[in-house]
């Protein structure tokens, strides 16, 4: 054990590095070490506490008064390091502002609005799967995971057509930007100005289609609840959160089923399990792995005292495989009960777009389950090296009819 750090308090000190290439490529053995080291550990390399057990992860997510988001949900503490972009009005905000802003988004993604999207999402999923079926091989990331949300989600928001590919680069900035300033961070930020400039332009009222979800945010501007700038910044949350997450979920889904053919046959036999299967994919290969919160006061957590204004890392991926919570957590089983998984977070910041994500993945899984007999990996996959997302850089797949 390393020497005692004044910030560590009584937490066991660990030399685990959740942002190292080895950890990112194969996080699950490291998650186990994190959980076994204790309910709260201190990551010596980053001088922050970390939790990997389900109970503490969930407990922190549900106590937003003690563990706030306003200082950022990445490693950087906005109170000390100014963020690279204007803070998100939902993700990186606390009540009461958060409550008001989230309500505006919630209204835009109402059940009625989502019902109107289903038929179009289904048609695109069917078309996409038909075009990939029986091809010798394709890349699950570039040919399926990314194109699907870039088409259906961006259309649903009412985004302009040209240069939508920038959304992938922007997601990379947002999600790698939550990690330390390592090479992944720097690479993601390489084209920051151009990409962020495009996104900001796309968020403006005049550039949003009159029948999309994005323009609904501006109803709150017309009602005097938000300024124009705030309206655009809330639309920015859609574009930040809604593409890389589902793109990786789609590729992870193909990987889960390719490596568990019995589960694929179970879904084929009953495509109505598509929604449930997505929850298990989120539990088993959570696209979003790592969150931070910041203490609003000195707090005792599982016997460890943490000072005020300290960052704490939450491993959602680890919580979703904690054997204290799940039986046989390392088994991919679409028939298990996944209730309580934290792939969408929990508490007041729980994913506000989760019903859109569920709709997207349901229709993709259903399109696959009703057309595809076999899913095979045809070459060496490469995992994405990424500070917070879990997915693939390259996943060669064949779908057999
Ligand atoms: C990203 C934003 C998994 C979440 C961290 C996704 C996410 C949610 C919101 C925003 C960005 O508001 O910019």
Short mmCIF file of C-alpha atoms and ligand atoms in Angstrom, two decimals:
data_model
loop_
_atom_site.label_atom_id
_atom_site.label_comp_id
_atom_site.label_asym_id
_atom_site.label_seq_id
_atom_site.Cartn_x
_atom_site.Cartn_y
_atom_site.Cartn_z
CA UNK A 1 0.00 0.00 0.00
CA UNK A 2 1.27 3.44 -0.91
CA UNK A 3 2.00 6.11 1.66
CA UNK A 4 -0.99 7.79 3.25
CA UNK A 5 -2.30 10.77 1.29
CA UNK A 6 -3.93 13.57 3.28
CA UNK A 7 -6.96 13.55 0.96
CA UNK A 8 -7.29 9.76 1.11
CA UNK A 9 -8.41 9.73 4.75
CA UNK A 10 -8.86 6.13 5.86
CA UNK A 11 -9.63 4.78 2.37
CA UNK A 12 -7.33 2.05 1.07
CA UNK A 13 -4.94 3.58 -1.44
CA UNK A 14 -4.91 1.93 -4.86
CA UNK A 15 -2.62 2.30 -7.84
CA UNK A 16 -5.39 1.26 -10.30
CA UNK A 17 -5.57 3.53 -13.35
CA UNK A 18 -9.07 3.43 -14.91
CA UNK A 19 -7.78 5.51 -17.82
CA UNK A 20 -4.88 3.27 -18.82
CA UNK A 21 -5.01 1.31 -22.07
CA UNK A 22 -4.96 -2.07 -20.27
CA UNK A 23 -7.84 -1.15 -18.00
CA UNK A 24 -9.91 0.29 -20.87
CA UNK A 25 -9.42 -2.73 -23.14
CA UNK A 26 -10.38 -5.21 -20.48
CA UNK A 27 -11.96 -3.44 -17.50
CA UNK A 28 -13.69 -6.32 -15.75
CA UNK A 29 -10.70 -7.81 -13.85
CA UNK A 30 -9.80 -4.27 -12.76
CA UNK A 31 -13.38 -3.64 -11.64
CA UNK A 32 -13.10 -6.69 -9.44
CA UNK A 33 -9.91 -5.32 -7.88
CA UNK A 34 -11.63 -2.00 -7.33
CA UNK A 35 -14.59 -3.65 -5.58
CA UNK A 36 -12.42 -5.98 -3.52
CA UNK A 37 -10.12 -3.19 -2.34
CA UNK A 38 -13.06 -1.76 -0.36
CA UNK A 39 -16.34 0.11 -0.65
CA UNK A 40 -14.41 3.36 -1.10
CA UNK A 41 -10.84 3.45 -2.35
CA UNK A 42 -8.42 6.25 -3.11
CA UNK A 43 -6.89 6.34 -6.59
CA UNK A 44 -3.38 7.49 -5.89
CA UNK A 45 -2.64 8.46 -9.48
CA UNK A 46 -5.54 10.93 -9.72
CA UNK A 47 -5.90 11.81 -6.01
CA UNK A 48 -9.63 11.05 -6.00
CA UNK A 49 -11.82 8.54 -4.22
CA UNK A 50 -13.59 5.87 -6.25
CA UNK A 51 -16.46 3.43 -5.72
CA UNK A 52 -17.08 0.24 -7.70
CA UNK A 53 -19.64 -1.59 -5.61
CA UNK A 54 -23.30 -1.37 -6.53
CA UNK A 55 -24.53 -0.11 -3.16
CA UNK A 56 -22.19 2.89 -3.00
CA UNK A 57 -22.56 3.76 -6.69
CA UNK A 58 -26.31 3.76 -6.42
CA UNK A 59 -26.29 5.51 -3.05
CA UNK A 60 -24.19 8.37 -4.45
CA UNK A 61 -26.33 8.70 -7.59
CA UNK A 62 -29.39 9.03 -5.39
CA UNK A 63 -27.91 11.65 -3.09
CA UNK A 64 -27.43 14.63 -5.38
CA UNK A 65 -27.45 17.07 -2.44
CA UNK A 66 -24.22 15.60 -1.06
CA UNK A 67 -22.69 14.47 -4.35
CA UNK A 68 -23.31 17.25 -6.83
CA UNK A 69 -22.89 17.57 -10.60
CA UNK A 70 -22.40 21.33 -10.85
CA UNK A 71 -18.61 20.98 -10.55
CA UNK A 72 -18.63 18.67 -13.58
CA UNK A 73 -19.14 14.94 -13.95
CA UNK A 74 -15.64 14.26 -15.22
CA UNK A 75 -12.36 14.21 -13.32
CA UNK A 76 -11.88 17.97 -13.51
CA UNK A 77 -13.38 20.06 -10.71
CA UNK A 78 -14.95 23.10 -12.38
CA UNK A 79 -14.40 25.05 -9.16
CA UNK A 80 -10.65 24.73 -9.81
CA UNK A 81 -10.33 24.01 -13.54
CA UNK A 82 -12.62 25.90 -15.91
CA UNK A 83 -14.40 23.51 -18.31
CA UNK A 84 -13.58 23.40 -22.04
CA UNK A 85 -17.15 24.39 -22.98
CA UNK A 86 -20.01 26.25 -21.33
CA UNK A 87 -21.40 23.79 -18.76
CA UNK A 88 -24.34 21.64 -19.73
CA UNK A 89 -27.59 22.98 -18.29
CA UNK A 90 -28.70 19.51 -17.21
CA UNK A 91 -25.70 17.21 -16.87
CA UNK A 92 -23.43 19.68 -15.13
CA UNK A 93 -26.01 21.57 -13.07
CA UNK A 94 -27.70 21.15 -9.70
CA UNK A 95 -31.18 21.98 -8.44
CA UNK A 96 -32.98 24.29 -8.69
CA UNK A 97 -31.67 25.15 -12.18
CA UNK A 98 -31.33 21.48 -13.05
CA UNK A 99 -34.94 20.81 -12.14
CA UNK A 100 -36.22 23.60 -14.35
CA UNK A 101 -34.02 22.71 -17.32
CA UNK A 102 -34.64 19.01 -17.15
CA UNK A 103 -38.39 19.64 -17.17
CA UNK A 104 -37.98 21.48 -20.48
CA UNK A 105 -36.20 18.49 -22.04
CA UNK A 106 -38.67 16.03 -20.53
CA UNK A 107 -41.55 17.84 -22.20
CA UNK A 108 -39.77 17.64 -25.57
CA UNK A 109 -39.34 13.85 -25.27
CA UNK A 110 -42.86 13.14 -24.08
CA UNK A 111 -44.37 9.68 -24.67
CA UNK A 112 -46.58 11.15 -27.40
CA UNK A 113 -43.57 12.63 -29.20
CA UNK A 114 -41.80 9.26 -29.05
CA UNK A 115 -44.82 7.33 -30.28
CA UNK A 116 -44.76 9.46 -33.40
CA UNK A 117 -41.15 8.41 -34.06
CA UNK A 118 -41.55 4.65 -33.88
CA UNK A 119 -42.64 3.90 -37.45
CA UNK A 120 -39.79 5.90 -38.97
CA UNK A 121 -37.22 4.30 -36.66
CA UNK A 122 -38.55 0.83 -37.57
CA UNK A 123 -38.39 1.50 -41.29
CA UNK A 124 -34.79 2.68 -41.05
CA UNK A 125 -33.73 -0.28 -38.86
CA UNK A 126 -35.32 -2.72 -41.32
CA UNK A 127 -33.72 -1.01 -44.29
CA UNK A 128 -30.30 -0.96 -42.63
CA UNK A 129 -30.38 -4.63 -41.61
CA UNK A 130 -31.61 -5.68 -45.06
CA UNK A 131 -28.69 -3.82 -46.64
CA UNK A 132 -26.15 -5.58 -44.38
CA UNK A 133 -27.66 -9.06 -44.44
CA UNK A 134 -25.43 -11.73 -46.03
CA UNK A 135 -22.61 -9.32 -46.78
CA UNK A 136 -19.28 -11.15 -46.34
CA UNK A 137 -18.39 -8.79 -43.55
CA UNK A 138 -19.07 -5.25 -42.40
CA UNK A 139 -17.96 -3.00 -39.57
CA UNK A 140 -20.58 -2.95 -36.82
CA UNK A 141 -19.37 0.50 -35.79
CA UNK A 142 -18.98 2.42 -39.06
CA UNK A 143 -21.66 0.55 -41.03
CA UNK A 144 -24.36 0.15 -38.40
CA UNK A 145 -23.76 1.65 -34.93
CA UNK A 146 -22.95 5.14 -36.14
CA UNK A 147 -25.20 5.47 -39.21
CA UNK A 148 -28.36 4.48 -37.34
CA UNK A 149 -28.48 7.29 -34.74
CA UNK A 150 -26.91 9.73 -37.21
CA UNK A 151 -29.99 9.11 -39.33
CA UNK A 152 -32.92 8.53 -36.98
CA UNK A 153 -31.88 10.47 -33.89
CA UNK A 154 -30.57 13.47 -35.77
CA UNK A 155 -33.74 13.47 -37.93
CA UNK A 156 -35.88 13.24 -34.79
CA UNK A 157 -34.14 16.27 -33.32
CA UNK A 158 -34.64 18.08 -36.61
CA UNK A 159 -30.96 18.63 -37.28
CA UNK A 160 -29.58 20.03 -40.48
CA UNK A 161 -28.37 17.40 -42.94
CA UNK A 162 -24.85 18.36 -43.87
CA UNK A 163 -21.76 17.33 -41.84
CA UNK A 164 -23.68 15.29 -39.28
CA UNK A 165 -20.55 13.15 -38.95
CA UNK A 166 -19.25 15.96 -36.71
CA UNK A 167 -21.58 14.61 -34.03
CA UNK A 168 -19.33 11.58 -33.63
CA UNK A 169 -16.28 13.79 -33.17
CA UNK A 170 -18.22 15.99 -30.76
CA UNK A 171 -19.35 13.03 -28.67
CA UNK A 172 -15.71 12.02 -28.52
CA UNK A 173 -14.84 15.43 -27.14
CA UNK A 174 -17.65 15.36 -24.58
CA UNK A 175 -16.97 11.85 -23.33
CA UNK A 176 -13.17 11.76 -23.54
CA UNK A 177 -13.26 15.23 -22.01
CA UNK A 178 -14.58 13.70 -18.78
CA UNK A 179 -11.30 11.88 -18.26
CA UNK A 180 -7.84 13.10 -17.29
CA UNK A 181 -5.81 15.17 -19.71
CA UNK A 182 -4.19 12.12 -21.29
CA UNK A 183 -3.55 11.31 -24.94
CA UNK A 184 -7.19 10.28 -25.43
CA UNK A 185 -8.33 13.66 -24.18
CA UNK A 186 -5.87 15.53 -26.38
CA UNK A 187 -6.66 13.47 -29.50
CA UNK A 188 -10.39 14.01 -29.04
CA UNK A 189 -9.88 17.77 -28.78
CA UNK A 190 -7.70 17.98 -31.88
CA UNK A 191 -10.38 19.56 -34.07
CA UNK A 192 -12.34 21.07 -31.21
CA UNK A 193 -12.96 24.50 -32.59
CA UNK A 194 -14.38 23.42 -35.93
CA UNK A 195 -16.48 20.61 -34.46
CA UNK A 196 -17.86 22.58 -31.51
CA UNK A 197 -18.54 25.49 -33.86
CA UNK A 198 -20.56 23.26 -36.17
CA UNK A 199 -22.53 21.82 -33.25
CA UNK A 200 -23.28 25.23 -31.79
CA UNK A 201 -24.53 26.42 -35.16
CA UNK A 202 -26.69 23.31 -35.52
CA UNK A 203 -28.31 24.07 -32.13
CA UNK A 204 -29.59 27.48 -33.16
CA UNK A 205 -33.31 27.91 -33.55
CA UNK A 206 -33.07 29.04 -37.18
CA UNK A 207 -31.26 25.79 -38.10
CA UNK A 208 -33.69 23.38 -36.46
CA UNK A 209 -36.52 21.84 -38.43
CA UNK A 210 -39.98 23.08 -37.38
CA UNK A 211 -41.25 19.51 -36.76
CA UNK A 212 -38.37 18.07 -34.71
CA UNK A 213 -37.87 17.62 -30.96
CA UNK A 214 -35.10 20.24 -30.84
CA UNK A 215 -37.32 23.17 -31.70
CA UNK A 216 -39.63 22.25 -28.80
CA UNK A 217 -36.90 23.47 -26.44
CA UNK A 218 -37.50 26.93 -27.83
CA UNK A 219 -41.10 26.80 -26.61
CA UNK A 220 -39.52 27.45 -23.21
CA UNK A 221 -37.70 30.43 -24.69
CA UNK A 222 -40.99 31.80 -26.03
CA UNK A 223 -42.53 31.25 -22.60
CA UNK A 224 -39.78 33.37 -21.06
CA UNK A 225 -38.29 30.45 -19.11
CA UNK A 226 -34.98 30.36 -20.99
CA UNK A 227 -32.90 32.81 -22.99
CA UNK A 228 -32.08 32.06 -26.63
CA UNK A 229 -28.53 31.09 -25.67
CA UNK A 230 -29.86 28.73 -23.00
CA UNK A 231 -32.28 27.18 -25.48
CA UNK A 232 -29.42 26.42 -27.86
CA UNK A 233 -27.35 25.06 -24.98
CA UNK A 234 -30.16 22.67 -24.00
CA UNK A 235 -30.44 21.46 -27.59
CA UNK A 236 -26.70 20.90 -27.38
CA UNK A 237 -27.40 18.32 -24.64
CA UNK A 238 -29.38 16.21 -27.11
CA UNK A 239 -26.50 16.30 -29.57
CA UNK A 240 -23.91 15.57 -26.89
CA UNK A 241 -25.67 12.66 -25.28
CA UNK A 242 -27.66 10.99 -28.01
CA UNK A 243 -25.25 9.67 -30.63
CA UNK A 244 -22.08 8.05 -29.28
CA UNK A 245 -24.01 6.33 -26.52
CA UNK A 246 -26.48 4.52 -28.80
CA UNK A 247 -23.85 3.99 -31.51
CA UNK A 248 -21.71 2.05 -29.05
CA UNK A 249 -24.76 0.26 -27.66
CA UNK A 250 -25.56 -1.11 -31.13
CA UNK A 251 -22.03 -2.42 -31.69
CA UNK A 252 -21.91 -3.82 -28.14
CA UNK A 253 -25.23 -5.56 -28.80
CA UNK A 254 -23.84 -7.32 -31.87
CA UNK A 255 -20.76 -8.32 -29.88
CA UNK A 256 -22.83 -9.70 -26.98
CA UNK A 257 -24.96 -11.82 -29.31
CA UNK A 258 -22.09 -12.94 -31.53
CA UNK A 259 -20.25 -14.22 -28.46
CA UNK A 260 -23.39 -15.78 -26.92
CA UNK A 261 -25.13 -17.65 -29.77
CA UNK A 262 -27.58 -19.35 -27.39
CA UNK A 263 -28.84 -15.91 -26.36
CA UNK A 264 -29.16 -14.94 -30.00
CA UNK A 265 -31.32 -17.98 -30.65
CA UNK A 266 -33.43 -17.08 -27.60
CA UNK A 267 -34.06 -13.60 -29.01
CA UNK A 268 -34.82 -14.94 -32.49
CA UNK A 269 -37.34 -17.33 -30.95
CA UNK A 270 -39.02 -14.42 -29.18
CA UNK A 271 -38.32 -10.98 -30.70
CA UNK A 272 -40.60 -9.48 -28.05
CA UNK A 273 -37.62 -9.89 -25.72
CA UNK A 274 -35.85 -7.08 -27.63
CA UNK A 275 -36.52 -4.44 -25.02
CA UNK A 276 -35.44 -6.69 -22.16
CA UNK A 277 -32.35 -7.73 -24.13
CA UNK A 278 -31.28 -4.11 -24.44
CA UNK A 279 -31.37 -3.72 -20.65
CA UNK A 280 -29.09 -6.74 -20.29
CA UNK A 281 -26.74 -5.30 -22.93
CA UNK A 282 -26.61 -2.09 -20.90
CA UNK A 283 -25.87 -4.00 -17.72
CA UNK A 284 -23.32 -6.30 -19.30
CA UNK A 285 -21.47 -3.87 -21.59
CA UNK A 286 -22.49 -0.41 -20.40
CA UNK A 287 -21.58 2.08 -23.15
CA UNK A 288 -21.09 4.74 -20.49
CA UNK A 289 -18.71 3.45 -17.83
CA UNK A 290 -17.45 6.16 -15.53
CA UNK A 291 -18.95 9.17 -13.84
CA UNK A 292 -17.72 11.63 -11.24
CA UNK A 293 -19.54 13.58 -8.59
CA UNK A 294 -18.24 16.27 -6.23
CA UNK A 295 -18.85 16.39 -2.48
CA UNK A 296 -20.78 19.45 -1.32
CA UNK A 297 -19.55 18.97 2.28
CA UNK A 298 -17.35 16.67 4.30
CA UNK A 299 -19.08 13.31 4.21
CA UNK A 300 -18.64 9.87 5.69
CA UNK A 301 -19.14 7.11 3.14
CA UNK A 302 -18.90 3.45 4.17
CA UNK A 303 -16.69 4.46 7.08
CA UNK A 304 -14.38 6.69 5.04
CA UNK A 305 -14.34 10.44 5.59
CA UNK A 306 -14.12 12.46 2.37
CA UNK A 307 -13.47 16.18 2.49
CA UNK A 308 -15.67 18.89 0.97
CA UNK A 309 -15.33 19.76 -2.73
CA UNK A 310 -13.58 16.46 -3.55
CA UNK A 311 -14.19 14.48 -6.71
CA UNK A 312 -15.36 10.90 -6.45
CA UNK A 313 -15.35 8.41 -9.31
CA UNK A 314 -18.31 6.07 -9.82
CA UNK A 315 -17.75 2.98 -11.93
CA UNK A 316 -21.15 2.20 -13.42
CA UNK A 317 -19.67 -0.70 -15.37
CA UNK A 318 -18.38 -2.23 -12.16
CA UNK A 319 -21.65 -1.71 -10.27
CA UNK A 320 -23.48 -3.45 -13.09
CA UNK A 321 -21.34 -6.55 -12.53
CA UNK A 322 -21.03 -6.46 -8.75
CA UNK A 323 -21.64 -10.01 -7.45
CA UNK A 324 -23.07 -8.43 -4.29
CA UNK A 325 -26.00 -7.35 -6.46
CA UNK A 326 -26.16 -9.76 -9.40
CA UNK A 327 -26.03 -13.53 -9.58
CA UNK A 328 -23.48 -14.72 -12.14
CA UNK A 329 -22.82 -11.10 -13.18
CA UNK A 330 -20.39 -12.10 -15.94
CA UNK A 331 -23.02 -14.15 -17.72
CA UNK A 332 -24.93 -12.44 -20.54
CA UNK A 333 -28.51 -13.61 -20.05
CA UNK A 334 -31.38 -11.74 -21.69
CA UNK A 335 -33.92 -13.53 -19.49
CA UNK A 336 -32.52 -12.27 -16.19
CA UNK A 337 -34.05 -9.46 -14.17
CA UNK A 338 -32.02 -6.35 -14.92
CA UNK A 339 -34.10 -4.03 -12.73
CA UNK A 340 -31.90 -1.55 -10.94
CA UNK A 341 -28.95 -1.58 -13.37
CA UNK A 342 -27.22 1.78 -13.48
CA UNK A 343 -26.44 1.88 -17.21
CA UNK A 344 -28.77 4.90 -17.40
CA UNK A 345 -27.57 6.24 -14.07
CA UNK A 346 -30.17 6.77 -11.32
CA UNK A 347 -31.71 9.56 -9.29
CA UNK A 348 -32.42 13.09 -10.48
CA UNK A 349 -29.78 12.86 -13.24
CA UNK A 350 -30.95 9.48 -14.55
CA UNK A 351 -30.86 9.51 -18.35
CA UNK A 352 -33.61 11.82 -19.62
CA UNK A 353 -33.33 10.31 -23.11
CA UNK A 354 -33.62 6.72 -22.02
CA UNK A 355 -36.96 6.20 -23.74
CA UNK A 356 -35.45 7.30 -27.06
CA UNK A 357 -32.47 5.03 -26.52
CA UNK A 358 -34.81 2.14 -25.72
CA UNK A 359 -36.87 2.83 -28.82
CA UNK A 360 -33.75 2.88 -31.03
CA UNK A 361 -32.30 -0.33 -29.64
CA UNK A 362 -35.62 -2.11 -29.55
CA UNK A 363 -36.26 -1.53 -33.23
CA UNK A 364 -32.70 -2.46 -34.20
CA UNK A 365 -32.79 -5.68 -32.17
CA UNK A 366 -36.22 -6.53 -33.55
CA UNK A 367 -35.09 -5.91 -37.13
CA UNK A 368 -32.15 -8.24 -36.50
CA UNK A 369 -34.14 -10.89 -34.64
CA UNK A 370 -36.73 -11.20 -37.39
CA UNK A 371 -34.18 -11.42 -40.25
CA UNK A 372 -30.86 -12.76 -39.06
CA UNK A 373 -30.13 -16.41 -38.22
CA UNK A 374 -26.47 -16.08 -37.25
CA UNK A 375 -24.17 -13.29 -36.06
CA UNK A 376 -20.47 -14.02 -36.45
CA UNK A 377 -17.36 -12.02 -35.73
CA UNK A 378 -15.21 -12.36 -38.83
CA UNK A 379 -11.91 -10.84 -37.70
CA UNK A 380 -10.02 -9.36 -34.77
CA UNK A 381 -12.19 -6.67 -33.09
CA UNK A 382 -10.48 -3.60 -31.67
CA UNK A 383 -11.95 -2.09 -28.53
CA UNK A 384 -12.36 1.64 -28.42
CA UNK A 385 -9.65 3.33 -26.38
CA UNK A 386 -11.77 5.90 -24.64
CA UNK A 387 -11.86 7.65 -21.25
CA UNK A 388 -15.51 6.95 -20.47
CA UNK A 389 -17.24 5.01 -23.26
CA UNK A 390 -17.05 1.27 -23.77
CA UNK A 391 -17.39 0.05 -27.30
CA UNK A 392 -15.42 -0.77 -30.40
CA UNK A 393 -13.24 1.11 -32.78
CA UNK A 394 -13.68 -1.77 -35.23
CA UNK A 395 -15.93 -4.82 -35.05
CA UNK A 396 -16.10 -6.94 -38.21
CA UNK A 397 -19.34 -8.91 -38.34
CA UNK A 398 -21.31 -11.14 -40.66
CA UNK A 399 -25.08 -11.50 -40.46
CA UNK A 400 -26.35 -14.76 -41.99
CA UNK A 401 -29.93 -15.14 -43.12
C1 LIG B 1 -23.63 13.73 -22.25
C2 LIG B 1 -25.00 17.24 -21.92
C3 LIG B 1 -23.97 9.43 -20.39
C4 LIG B 1 -24.16 10.91 -20.22
C5 LIG B 1 -22.98 11.54 -19.56
C6 LIG B 1 -24.50 11.52 -21.53
C7 LIG B 1 -24.58 13.01 -21.59
C8 LIG B 1 -25.68 13.64 -21.06
C9 LIG B 1 -25.82 15.02 -21.17
C10 LIG B 1 -24.86 15.76 -21.83
C11 LIG B 1 -23.75 15.11 -22.37
O1 LIG B 1 -25.96 17.74 -21.35
O2 LIG B 1 -24.18 17.87 -22.57
#
